[in-house]
mmCIF file of C-alpha atoms in Angstrom:
data_model
loop_
_atom_site.group_PDB
_atom_site.id
_atom_site.type_symbol
_atom_site.label_atom_id
_atom_site.label_comp_id
_atom_site.label_asym_id
_atom_site.label_seq_id
_atom_site.Cartn_x
_atom_site.Cartn_y
_atom_site.Cartn_z
ATOM 1 C CA MET A 1 7.174 20.402 9.244
ATOM 2 C CA PRO A 2 10.183 18.484 7.893
ATOM 3 C CA HIS A 3 13.380 20.396 7.259
ATOM 4 C CA PRO A 4 13.225 22.205 3.857
ATOM 5 C CA ASN A 5 15.989 19.931 2.526
ATOM 6 C CA ALA A 6 14.725 16.741 4.168
ATOM 7 C CA PHE A 7 13.805 15.180 0.815
ATOM 8 C CA ARG A 8 16.921 16.156 -1.130
ATOM 9 C CA HIS A 9 17.916 12.504 -1.590
ATOM 10 C CA LEU A 10 14.369 11.274 -2.259
ATOM 11 C CA PRO A 11 12.297 14.026 -3.892
ATOM 12 C CA GLU A 12 9.736 11.404 -4.940
ATOM 13 C CA LEU A 13 8.659 11.164 -1.297
ATOM 14 C CA GLN A 14 7.712 14.827 -1.089
ATOM 15 C CA GLY A 15 4.020 14.929 -0.208
ATOM 16 C CA ARG A 16 3.828 11.154 0.255
ATOM 17 C CA LEU A 17 4.429 11.067 4.009
ATOM 18 C CA THR A 18 1.870 11.878 6.677
ATOM 19 C CA PRO A 19 3.056 15.081 8.417
ATOM 20 C CA ALA A 20 3.902 14.618 12.086
ATOM 21 C CA HIS A 21 1.171 17.032 13.208
ATOM 22 C CA ALA A 22 -1.444 14.997 11.302
ATOM 23 C CA SER A 23 -0.286 11.556 12.406
ATOM 24 C CA GLY A 24 -2.655 9.541 14.550
ATOM 25 C CA LEU A 25 0.382 7.537 15.628
ATOM 26 C CA ARG A 26 2.114 10.439 17.329
ATOM 27 C CA LEU A 27 1.352 9.200 20.831
ATOM 28 C CA THR A 28 1.091 12.366 22.874
ATOM 29 C CA ASP A 29 -0.421 12.148 26.357
ATOM 30 C CA GLU A 30 -3.840 12.984 24.892
ATOM 31 C CA VAL A 31 -3.676 10.353 22.143
ATOM 32 C CA LEU A 32 -2.374 7.722 24.548
ATOM 33 C CA ALA A 33 -5.273 8.456 26.891
ATOM 34 C CA GLU A 34 -7.665 7.858 23.985
ATOM 35 C CA TRP A 35 -5.989 4.531 23.236
ATOM 36 C CA ASP A 36 -6.280 3.545 26.900
ATOM 37 C CA ALA A 37 -9.983 4.421 26.881
ATOM 38 C CA GLN A 38 -10.576 2.324 23.785
ATOM 39 C CA ALA A 39 -8.624 -0.584 25.228
ATOM 40 C CA GLN A 40 -10.809 -0.445 28.338
ATOM 41 C CA SER A 41 -13.993 -0.305 26.263
ATOM 42 C CA GLN A 42 -12.856 -3.385 24.330
ATOM 43 C CA GLY A 43 -12.275 -5.302 27.526
ATOM 44 C CA LEU A 44 -8.492 -5.353 27.341
ATOM 45 C CA PRO A 45 -6.786 -5.660 30.743
ATOM 46 C CA ALA A 46 -5.439 -2.577 32.495
ATOM 47 C CA HIS A 47 -1.918 -3.818 31.742
ATOM 48 C CA TRP A 48 -2.562 -4.103 27.994
ATOM 49 C CA ARG A 49 0.510 -1.923 27.435
ATOM 50 C CA LEU A 50 3.848 -1.617 29.176
ATOM 51 C CA PRO A 51 4.090 0.858 32.069
ATOM 52 C CA ASP A 52 5.510 4.227 31.021
ATOM 53 C CA SER A 53 8.511 3.603 33.266
ATOM 54 C CA GLU A 54 9.489 0.447 31.342
ATOM 55 C CA VAL A 55 9.139 2.152 27.976
ATOM 56 C CA GLU A 56 11.247 5.046 29.201
ATOM 57 C CA ARG A 57 13.909 2.736 30.590
ATOM 58 C CA SER A 58 14.210 0.990 27.237
ATOM 59 C CA ARG A 59 14.521 4.326 25.442
ATOM 60 C CA ARG A 60 17.238 5.636 27.724
ATOM 61 C CA GLU A 61 19.230 2.402 27.550
ATOM 62 C CA VAL A 62 19.297 2.436 23.756
ATOM 63 C CA LEU A 63 19.963 6.160 23.364
ATOM 64 C CA ALA A 64 22.868 5.918 25.803
ATOM 65 C CA THR A 65 24.665 3.774 23.215
ATOM 66 C CA ILE A 66 24.633 6.431 20.469
ATOM 67 C CA THR A 67 28.250 7.003 19.493
ATOM 68 C CA ALA A 68 27.894 9.420 16.574
ATOM 69 C CA GLN A 69 29.483 12.776 17.338
ATOM 70 C CA SER A 70 26.379 14.760 16.338
ATOM 71 C CA LEU A 71 24.079 12.691 18.614
ATOM 72 C CA ASP A 72 21.392 12.742 15.929
ATOM 73 C CA LEU A 73 19.137 9.680 15.910
ATOM 74 C CA TRP A 74 18.656 7.713 12.715
ATOM 75 C CA VAL A 75 15.552 5.499 12.558
ATOM 76 C CA PHE A 76 15.169 2.567 10.155
ATOM 77 C CA ALA A 77 11.683 2.435 8.614
ATOM 78 C CA TYR A 78 10.447 -0.787 7.013
ATOM 79 C CA GLY A 79 6.713 -0.705 7.778
ATOM 80 C CA SER A 80 4.257 2.066 8.620
ATOM 81 C CA LEU A 81 7.126 4.417 9.469
ATOM 82 C CA MET A 82 7.795 4.508 5.719
ATOM 83 C CA TRP A 83 4.655 6.571 5.089
ATOM 84 C CA ASN A 84 3.642 7.722 8.562
ATOM 85 C CA PRO A 85 6.781 8.311 10.643
ATOM 86 C CA GLY A 86 4.919 10.412 13.223
ATOM 87 C CA PHE A 87 8.047 12.356 14.198
ATOM 88 C CA HIS A 88 9.915 15.412 12.950
ATOM 89 C CA PHE A 89 13.045 14.742 10.917
ATOM 90 C CA ASP A 90 15.667 16.663 8.963
ATOM 91 C CA GLU A 91 16.698 14.039 6.410
ATOM 92 C CA VAL A 92 15.526 10.803 4.830
ATOM 93 C CA ARG A 93 17.593 8.328 2.836
ATOM 94 C CA ARG A 94 17.241 4.896 1.336
ATOM 95 C CA ALA A 95 18.656 2.252 3.652
ATOM 96 C CA ARG A 96 18.970 -1.510 3.820
ATOM 97 C CA LEU A 97 19.470 -4.080 6.517
ATOM 98 C CA PRO A 98 21.240 -7.249 5.337
ATOM 99 C CA GLY A 99 20.316 -10.536 6.976
ATOM 100 C CA HIS A 100 16.729 -9.594 7.836
ATOM 101 C CA GLY A 101 13.315 -9.765 6.176
ATOM 102 C CA ARG A 102 9.920 -8.156 6.685
ATOM 103 C CA ARG A 103 7.260 -10.420 8.136
ATOM 104 C CA PHE A 104 3.671 -9.846 9.203
ATOM 105 C CA ALA A 105 4.275 -11.703 12.446
ATOM 106 C CA LEU A 106 3.132 -9.337 15.174
ATOM 107 C CA GLY A 107 -0.447 -9.552 16.377
ATOM 108 C CA THR A 108 -2.378 -6.410 17.242
ATOM 109 C CA THR A 109 -5.687 -6.071 19.073
ATOM 110 C CA ILE A 110 -6.087 -2.302 18.902
ATOM 111 C CA GLY A 111 -4.241 -0.581 16.024
ATOM 112 C CA ARG A 112 -5.175 -2.751 13.022
ATOM 113 C CA GLY A 113 -7.339 -5.284 14.819
ATOM 114 C CA THR A 114 -9.552 -5.943 17.836
ATOM 115 C CA PRO A 115 -9.549 -8.538 20.614
ATOM 116 C CA ASP A 116 -12.220 -10.467 18.680
ATOM 117 C CA CYS A 117 -10.429 -10.169 15.353
ATOM 118 C CA PRO A 118 -6.703 -9.509 15.840
ATOM 119 C CA GLY A 119 -4.688 -8.077 12.980
ATOM 120 C CA LEU A 120 -1.037 -8.376 12.012
ATOM 121 C CA VAL A 121 1.642 -5.739 11.575
ATOM 122 C CA LEU A 122 5.207 -5.920 10.386
ATOM 123 C CA THR A 123 8.274 -6.930 12.266
ATOM 124 C CA LEU A 124 11.811 -7.882 11.246
ATOM 125 C CA GLU A 125 13.078 -11.437 11.441
ATOM 126 C CA PRO A 126 16.657 -12.658 10.947
ATOM 127 C CA ASP A 127 17.065 -14.311 7.537
ATOM 128 C CA ALA A 128 20.531 -14.705 6.068
ATOM 129 C CA SER A 129 19.102 -14.915 2.544
ATOM 130 C CA GLN A 130 17.258 -11.579 2.772
ATOM 131 C CA THR A 131 18.071 -7.882 2.754
ATOM 132 C CA CYS A 132 15.328 -5.563 3.972
ATOM 133 C CA GLU A 133 15.202 -2.337 2.005
ATOM 134 C CA GLY A 134 13.552 0.685 3.578
ATOM 135 C CA LEU A 135 14.218 4.239 4.702
ATOM 136 C CA ALA A 136 16.409 5.906 7.294
ATOM 137 C CA PHE A 137 15.132 9.101 8.925
ATOM 138 C CA ARG A 138 17.436 11.469 10.795
ATOM 139 C CA ILE A 139 16.029 13.148 13.880
ATOM 140 C CA PRO A 140 18.323 16.091 14.715
ATOM 141 C CA ALA A 141 20.007 16.094 18.114
ATOM 142 C CA ARG A 142 17.922 19.033 19.345
ATOM 143 C CA LEU A 143 14.714 17.017 18.840
ATOM 144 C CA VAL A 144 15.892 13.534 19.792
ATOM 145 C CA ASP A 145 14.608 13.578 23.373
ATOM 146 C CA THR A 146 11.099 14.777 22.491
ATOM 147 C CA GLU A 147 10.625 12.833 19.273
ATOM 148 C CA SER A 148 12.163 9.563 20.465
ATOM 149 C CA ARG A 149 9.880 9.586 23.504
ATOM 150 C CA LEU A 150 6.836 9.606 21.217
ATOM 151 C CA LEU A 151 8.382 7.035 18.890
ATOM 152 C CA TRP A 152 9.086 4.640 21.782
ATOM 153 C CA ARG A 153 5.524 4.961 23.011
ATOM 154 C CA ARG A 154 4.274 3.959 19.581
ATOM 155 C CA GLU A 155 6.637 1.107 18.796
ATOM 156 C CA MET A 156 7.316 -0.241 22.283
ATOM 157 C CA ILE A 157 3.801 0.139 23.629
ATOM 158 C CA THR A 158 3.607 -3.608 24.377
ATOM 159 C CA GLY A 159 7.319 -4.441 24.250
ATOM 160 C CA ALA A 160 6.915 -6.483 21.065
ATOM 161 C CA TYR A 161 10.200 -5.306 19.536
ATOM 162 C CA CYS A 162 13.838 -5.482 20.533
ATOM 163 C CA PRO A 163 15.228 -1.998 19.769
ATOM 164 C CA GLN A 164 18.870 -1.908 18.711
ATOM 165 C CA LEU A 165 21.299 0.564 17.180
ATOM 166 C CA LEU A 166 22.802 -1.101 14.099
ATOM 167 C CA ALA A 167 25.032 -0.011 11.236
ATOM 168 C CA LEU A 168 22.993 0.510 8.056
ATOM 169 C CA PRO A 169 24.383 1.080 4.565
ATOM 170 C CA THR A 170 22.833 4.064 2.730
ATOM 171 C CA PRO A 171 23.801 5.554 -0.667
ATOM 172 C CA GLN A 172 25.228 8.556 1.200
ATOM 173 C CA GLY A 173 27.271 6.476 3.636
ATOM 174 C CA GLU A 174 26.801 4.182 6.593
ATOM 175 C CA VAL A 175 24.712 5.346 9.546
ATOM 176 C CA GLN A 176 24.040 3.956 13.011
ATOM 177 C CA ALA A 177 20.268 3.613 13.214
ATOM 178 C CA LEU A 178 17.536 2.457 15.544
ATOM 179 C CA VAL A 179 16.214 -0.865 14.260
ATOM 180 C CA LEU A 180 13.181 -2.648 15.705
ATOM 181 C CA ILE A 181 13.716 -6.408 15.583
ATOM 182 C CA ALA A 182 11.079 -9.021 16.414
ATOM 183 C CA ASN A 183 10.770 -10.003 20.052
ATOM 184 C CA THR A 184 10.126 -13.679 19.360
ATOM 185 C CA THR A 185 9.297 -14.381 23.010
ATOM 186 C CA HIS A 186 6.452 -11.850 23.075
ATOM 187 C CA ILE A 187 2.904 -13.091 23.577
ATOM 188 C CA HIS A 188 1.805 -11.312 20.376
ATOM 189 C CA TYR A 189 4.519 -12.822 18.178
ATOM 190 C CA ARG A 190 2.916 -14.966 15.445
ATOM 191 C CA GLY A 191 5.864 -16.324 13.532
ATOM 192 C CA ASP A 192 4.127 -19.705 13.201
ATOM 193 C CA LEU A 193 1.468 -18.512 10.736
ATOM 194 C CA SER A 194 1.440 -19.813 7.172
ATOM 195 C CA MET A 195 1.228 -17.366 4.280
ATOM 196 C CA GLN A 196 -2.388 -18.379 3.699
ATOM 197 C CA ALA A 197 -3.312 -17.820 7.355
ATOM 198 C CA THR A 198 -1.472 -14.495 7.337
ATOM 199 C CA ALA A 199 -3.371 -13.378 4.240
ATOM 200 C CA ALA A 200 -6.722 -14.462 5.715
ATOM 201 C CA THR A 201 -6.012 -12.432 8.858
ATOM 202 C CA ILE A 202 -4.978 -9.301 6.958
ATOM 203 C CA ALA A 203 -7.997 -9.544 4.655
ATOM 204 C CA LYS A 204 -10.531 -9.197 7.464
ATOM 205 C CA ALA A 205 -8.946 -7.419 10.451
ATOM 206 C CA CYS A 206 -9.646 -3.768 11.242
ATOM 207 C CA GLY A 207 -8.829 -1.595 14.236
ATOM 208 C CA ARG A 208 -8.627 1.904 15.636
ATOM 209 C CA ILE A 209 -6.379 3.313 12.928
ATOM 210 C CA GLY A 210 -7.768 1.429 9.945
ATOM 211 C CA SER A 211 -7.986 -1.918 8.228
ATOM 212 C CA ASN A 212 -5.167 -4.414 8.117
ATOM 213 C CA ARG A 213 -5.539 -4.623 4.348
ATOM 214 C CA ASP A 214 -5.052 -0.870 4.021
ATOM 215 C CA TYR A 215 -1.795 -1.193 5.969
ATOM 216 C CA LEU A 216 -0.552 -3.759 3.466
ATOM 217 C CA GLU A 217 -1.704 -1.697 0.489
ATOM 218 C CA GLN A 218 0.075 1.411 1.775
ATOM 219 C CA LEU A 219 3.245 -0.651 2.154
ATOM 220 C CA VAL A 220 2.920 -1.942 -1.413
ATOM 221 C CA GLN A 221 2.373 1.580 -2.773
ATOM 222 C CA GLN A 222 5.354 3.050 -0.938
ATOM 223 C CA CYS A 223 7.591 0.206 -2.079
ATOM 224 C CA GLU A 224 6.485 0.829 -5.665
ATOM 225 C CA VAL A 225 7.287 4.542 -5.381
ATOM 226 C CA LEU A 226 10.760 3.688 -4.090
ATOM 227 C CA GLY A 227 11.348 0.824 -6.497
ATOM 228 C CA ILE A 228 11.728 -1.657 -3.640
ATOM 229 C CA GLY A 229 11.142 -5.255 -4.641
ATOM 230 C CA ASP A 230 10.038 -7.539 -1.810
ATOM 231 C CA GLY A 231 8.893 -10.978 -2.903
ATOM 232 C CA TYR A 232 7.250 -11.745 0.424
ATOM 233 C CA VAL A 233 5.150 -8.568 0.359
ATOM 234 C CA HIS A 234 4.181 -9.097 -3.293
ATOM 235 C CA GLN A 235 3.119 -12.691 -2.681
ATOM 236 C CA LEU A 236 1.124 -11.681 0.376
ATOM 237 C CA ALA A 237 -0.659 -8.886 -1.504
ATOM 238 C CA VAL A 238 -1.701 -11.358 -4.206
ATOM 239 C CA LEU A 239 -2.997 -13.810 -1.601
ATOM 240 C CA VAL A 240 -4.933 -11.114 0.278
ATOM 241 C CA GLN A 241 -6.565 -10.000 -2.981
ATOM 242 C CA SER A 242 -7.536 -13.604 -3.673
ATOM 243 C CA VAL A 243 -9.013 -14.055 -0.187
ATOM 244 C CA ALA A 244 -10.953 -10.785 -0.478
ATOM 245 C CA CYS A 245 -12.382 -11.792 -3.863
ATOM 246 C CA SER A 246 -13.414 -15.205 -2.538
ATOM 247 C CA ASP A 247 -15.143 -13.624 0.455
ATOM 248 C CA ALA A 248 -17.033 -11.260 -1.844
ATOM 249 C CA LEU A 249 -18.549 -14.124 -3.843
#
């Protein structure tokens, strides 16, 4: 359970986040084994994900750079972490990352898609004209080792992000937070897709944890609750609705 005062800055989020114990994205050994079994059944290669040793090395390298005296870990949420963080936390705040924008530019063949019909999930791309608004979660120092291990498994399962600790402005003061930036050299990076192609992909893809369209709709709903305006997300939602209506005719 979150800390009793975890939502003191954002009471509107109370009851709107998937609890850690109920999250299908909390990649314990058992859940990871299930994902591996599904990957095998879908014909994905044995190396469909990074070896545990590489994921762990990435985690340790980033955590070693934490300079805050408390050694808590702040995590910037701009996609599914905004409604399904999958980890225990003691505090959540609004946060923003200047110079970056959300983009559905990361292909997935297991979470929100399949090898035959890949889906797309969010990543962050540098864009001087944009500021990405989201949430910052604080994992207390006593839980950082356990919770960050599960978070790294989820987000770095294929190495599709470049994890960094960056300074983020929040209404309660600046924090140093883990930010997952697009790995533009990754085989699953799809930054070349047009908006129309992106919408067509999201409209039809579905994977182990649900449909791609549901992912987008949950993002839209959480942004509305928080009063976050994102022109890219709004335009994409309109296009996906249009594609879905055309397909239904």
